[in-house]
CSV table of C-alpha atoms and ligand atoms in Angstrom, one decimal:
chain,number,residue,atom,x,y,z
Y,75,MET,CA,0.4,0.2,-0.2
Y,76,ALA,CA,1.2,3.5,-0.5
Y,77,VAL,CA,0.1,7.3,0.2
Y,78,LEU,CA,-1.4,9.2,-2.4
Y,79,PRO,CA,-0.1,12.7,-3.2
Y,80,ILE,CA,-3.8,14.9,-3.5
Y,81,LEU,CA,-5.1,17.2,-5.7
Y,82,ILE,CA,-5.4,21.1,-4.5
Y,83,ALA,CA,-8.0,23.2,-6.9
Y,84,PRO,CA,-8.4,24.6,-9.2
Y,85,HIS,CA,-6.5,21.1,-10.0
Y,86,PRO,CA,-8.2,20.1,-14.1
Y,87,THR,CA,-8.7,16.6,-12.6
Y,88,LEU,CA,-10.4,18.0,-10.2
Y,89,LYS,CA,-13.5,19.0,-12.4
Y,90,ALA,CA,-13.1,16.3,-14.7
Y,91,LYS,CA,-16.1,13.5,-15.2
Y,92,ALA,CA,-14.9,10.1,-14.0
Y,93,LYS,CA,-15.9,7.0,-16.2
Y,94,PRO,CA,-17.1,4.2,-14.3
Y,95,VAL,CA,-15.5,0.2,-13.5
Y,96,LYS,CA,-16.5,-1.8,-16.4
Y,97,ASP,CA,-13.7,-4.9,-14.7
Y,98,VAL,CA,-13.2,-5.3,-11.1
Y,99,THR,CA,-9.9,-6.2,-11.3
Y,100,ASP,CA,-6.3,-7.0,-8.7
Y,101,GLU,CA,-4.4,-3.6,-9.6
Y,102,LEU,CA,-8.6,-1.8,-8.6
Y,103,ARG,CA,-8.2,-3.6,-5.4
Y,104,ALA,CA,-4.5,-2.5,-5.2
Y,105,LEU,CA,-5.7,1.2,-6.7
Y,106,LEU,CA,-9.2,1.3,-3.2
Y,107,ASP,CA,-5.9,0.0,-0.6
Y,108,ASP,CA,-4.0,3.0,-2.0
Y,109,MET,CA,-7.1,5.1,-1.5
Y,110,LEU,CA,-8.3,4.3,2.0
Y,111,GLU,CA,-4.6,4.0,3.2
Y,112,THR,CA,-3.7,7.8,1.8
Y,113,MET,CA,-7.0,9.2,3.6
Y,114,TYR,CA,-6.4,7.8,6.6
Y,115,ASP,CA,-2.9,8.8,6.3
Y,116,ALA,CA,-4.3,12.7,5.6
Y,117,PRO,CA,-6.4,12.2,8.0
Y,118,GLY,CA,-9.5,12.6,5.7
Y,119,ILE,CA,-13.0,10.7,5.8
Y,120,GLY,CA,-13.7,9.6,3.0
Y,121,LEU,CA,-11.9,10.7,-0.8
Y,122,ALA,CA,-12.9,10.0,-4.3
Y,123,ALA,CA,-10.5,8.7,-7.2
Y,124,ASN,CA,-10.6,12.6,-9.1
Y,125,GLN,CA,-8.7,13.2,-6.1
Y,126,ILE,CA,-5.5,11.1,-6.5
Y,127,GLY,CA,-5.6,12.1,-10.2
Y,128,SER,CA,-7.8,8.9,-11.6
Y,129,LEU,CA,-10.3,8.7,-13.7
Y,130,HIS,CA,-11.6,5.7,-12.1
Y,131,ARG,CA,-15.2,6.0,-11.6
Y,132,VAL,CA,-14.1,5.4,-7.3
Y,133,LEU,CA,-14.7,6.4,-4.0
Y,134,VAL,CA,-13.0,5.4,0.1
Y,135,MET,CA,-14.9,6.4,3.3
Y,136,ASP,CA,-14.1,5.8,6.7
Y,137,CYS,CA,-16.9,8.5,9.0
Y,138,GLY,CA,-16.4,6.3,11.8
Y,139,SER,CA,-12.4,7.1,12.0
Y,140,ARG,CA,-11.8,10.2,13.6
Y,141,ASP,CA,-13.3,7.9,16.9
Y,142,ASP,CA,-10.5,6.2,18.6
Y,143,GLU,CA,-13.6,4.1,19.8
Y,144,GLU,CA,-14.9,2.6,17.2
Y,145,THR,CA,-13.0,0.0,15.7
Y,146,PRO,CA,-12.4,1.2,10.7
Y,147,ARG,CA,-15.0,1.2,9.3
Y,148,PRO,CA,-13.7,1.7,5.5
Y,149,ILE,CA,-16.2,1.5,2.4
Y,150,LYS,CA,-15.0,0.6,-0.5
Y,151,ILE,CA,-17.4,2.7,-3.5
Y,152,ILE,CA,-17.6,1.2,-6.9
Y,153,ASN,CA,-19.3,2.3,-9.5
Y,154,PRO,CA,-21.9,4.2,-7.2
Y,155,GLU,CA,-25.8,6.2,-8.4
Y,156,ILE,CA,-27.8,7.7,-6.5
Y,157,THR,CA,-31.0,5.8,-6.4
Y,158,GLY,CA,-32.9,7.4,-3.8
Y,159,VAL,CA,-33.1,10.6,-1.8
Y,160,SER,CA,-34.7,12.5,1.3
Y,161,GLU,CA,-36.6,15.2,1.7
Y,162,GLU,CA,-35.8,16.0,4.7
Y,163,LEU,CA,-32.5,18.1,3.5
Y,164,SER,CA,-29.3,18.7,6.5
Y,165,SER,CA,-26.9,20.7,6.6
Y,166,TYR,CA,-23.3,20.5,7.9
Y,167,GLU,CA,-20.1,22.4,7.0
Y,168,GLU,CA,-18.2,20.6,4.8
Y,169,GLY,CA,-14.4,20.4,4.5
Y,170,CYS,CA,-11.7,18.9,1.7
Y,171,LEU,CA,-8.6,17.3,1.0
Y,172,SER,CA,-7.9,18.7,-2.0
Y,173,ILE,CA,-9.4,22.5,-0.6
Y,174,PRO,CA,-7.5,22.6,2.1
Y,175,GLU,CA,-8.2,24.7,6.0
Y,176,GLN,CA,-11.7,25.4,4.1
Y,177,PHE,CA,-14.7,25.6,5.5
Y,178,ALA,CA,-18.6,26.1,4.7
Y,179,ASP,CA,-22.1,24.9,5.3
Y,180,VAL,CA,-24.2,23.2,2.8
Y,181,GLU,CA,-27.7,21.5,2.3
Y,182,ARG,CA,-27.8,18.0,1.0
Y,183,PRO,CA,-30.3,15.2,1.0
Y,184,ALA,CA,-30.7,14.4,4.6
Y,185,VAL,CA,-31.2,10.7,3.9
Y,186,VAL,CA,-30.2,9.0,0.6
Y,187,ARG,CA,-29.9,5.1,-1.4
Y,188,VAL,CA,-26.5,4.1,-3.5
Y,189,LYS,CA,-26.6,1.5,-5.7
Y,190,TYR,CA,-22.3,0.2,-6.0
Y,191,LEU,CA,-20.2,-2.5,-6.8
Y,192,ASP,CA,-18.1,-4.1,-4.0
Y,193,GLU,CA,-15.1,-4.4,-3.9
Y,194,ASN,CA,-15.3,-7.7,-4.9
Y,195,GLY,CA,-17.6,-6.9,-7.7
Y,196,GLN,CA,-21.6,-7.7,-6.3
Y,197,LYS,CA,-23.6,-5.5,-6.1
Y,198,GLN,CA,-24.0,-3.3,-3.1
Y,199,GLU,CA,-26.6,-0.7,-2.1
Y,200,ARG,CA,-27.9,0.6,1.1
Y,201,LEU,CA,-28.5,4.2,3.3
Y,202,PHE,CA,-26.7,6.3,3.8
Y,203,ASP,CA,-27.4,8.6,6.2
Y,204,GLY,CA,-26.1,11.5,9.2
Y,205,LEU,CA,-23.0,12.0,8.4
Y,206,GLU,CA,-22.0,9.0,6.3
Y,207,ALA,CA,-25.1,10.9,3.7
Y,208,THR,CA,-22.9,14.2,3.2
Y,209,CYS,CA,-19.3,12.6,2.7
Y,210,VAL,CA,-21.5,9.8,0.0
Y,211,GLN,CA,-22.4,12.5,-1.3
Y,212,HIS,CA,-19.7,15.4,-1.0
Y,213,GLU,CA,-17.6,12.1,-2.7
Y,214,ILE,CA,-20.0,11.5,-5.6
Y,215,ASP,CA,-19.7,14.9,-6.6
Y,216,HIS,CA,-15.9,15.4,-6.5
Y,217,LEU,CA,-16.6,11.7,-9.1
Y,218,ASP,CA,-19.2,14.6,-11.3
Y,219,GLY,CA,-16.0,16.7,-11.6
Y,220,VAL,CA,-18.4,18.8,-8.4
Y,221,LEU,CA,-16.7,19.8,-6.0
Y,222,PHE,CA,-18.7,21.1,-2.2
Y,223,VAL,CA,-17.8,25.2,-3.1
Y,224,ASP,CA,-19.9,24.2,-6.6
Y,225,HIS,CA,-23.1,24.6,-4.3
Y,226,LEU,CA,-21.9,27.9,-2.4
Y,227,SER,CA,-23.4,31.0,-4.3
Y,228,ASN,CA,-20.6,32.8,-6.2
Y,229,LEU,CA,-19.6,35.7,-3.9
Y,230,LYS,CA,-19.3,32.4,-1.1
Y,231,ARG,CA,-17.0,30.5,-3.6
Y,232,ASN,CA,-15.4,32.9,-4.5
Y,233,MET,CA,-13.9,33.7,-1.2
Y,234,LEU,CA,-13.1,30.9,0.2
Y,235,MET,CA,-10.6,30.3,-2.9
Y,236,LYS,CA,-9.4,33.0,-2.3
Y,237,LYS,CA,-9.1,32.7,0.9
Y,238,LEU,CA,-7.7,28.7,-0.2
Y,239,LYS,CA,-4.7,31.2,-2.1
Y,240,LYS,CA,-3.5,33.1,-0.1
Y,241,TYR,CA,-3.4,30.0,2.6
Y,242,LEU,CA,-1.6,28.2,-0.1
Y,243,LYS,CA,0.8,30.7,-0.6
Y,244,ASP,CA,1.8,31.0,2.9
Y,245,ARG,CA,2.5,27.8,3.4
Y,246,GLU,CA,4.4,27.5,0.2
Y,247,GLU,CA,6.2,31.0,2.1
Y,248,ASP,CA,7.3,28.7,5.9
Y,249,ALA,CA,8.3,26.1,3.9
Y,250,ALA,CA,10.5,28.2,1.5
Y,251,ASP,CA,11.6,29.4,5.5
Y,252,VAL,CA,12.4,26.3,6.6
Y,253,GLY,CA,14.4,25.2,4.1
V,76,NI,NI1,-13.8,16.4,-0.6
């Protein structure tokens, strides 16, 4: 397994649409393992293939990983498709490993049903609610080239992207000071 570099916005691959996987191969399983290791290392609770420069329609998530009391609950999702959404919405302050240190409230359906293949190529369909619902929708968005900031008003998005640019520049200058 390997920790892969995570692409930072704005990057064209983050705006691209991932392509459905035809065969669940050992190579794909290795990619999913690398994605999980990269996500845990970051640390984050979800990661989509676009974020590590791949355009396979796959994502990984583990919303239990922030709480040490809980055992890890990694989920590997191939070719996800949202098959149902609740009318009820929930708002959550989202962040993204590709938009470091920036956060904003995003409103999404509180519960979603998702159809996908697991790492053995078996069809699965399950409900996601709470933080998992937010996370799976955020990651499926990535596979469609959509970032959480795309759910904000133009004004809010521009402000946040400006803050990101400044944050990245400061981080680069700090690194130069050390070097
Ligand atoms: Ni993200």
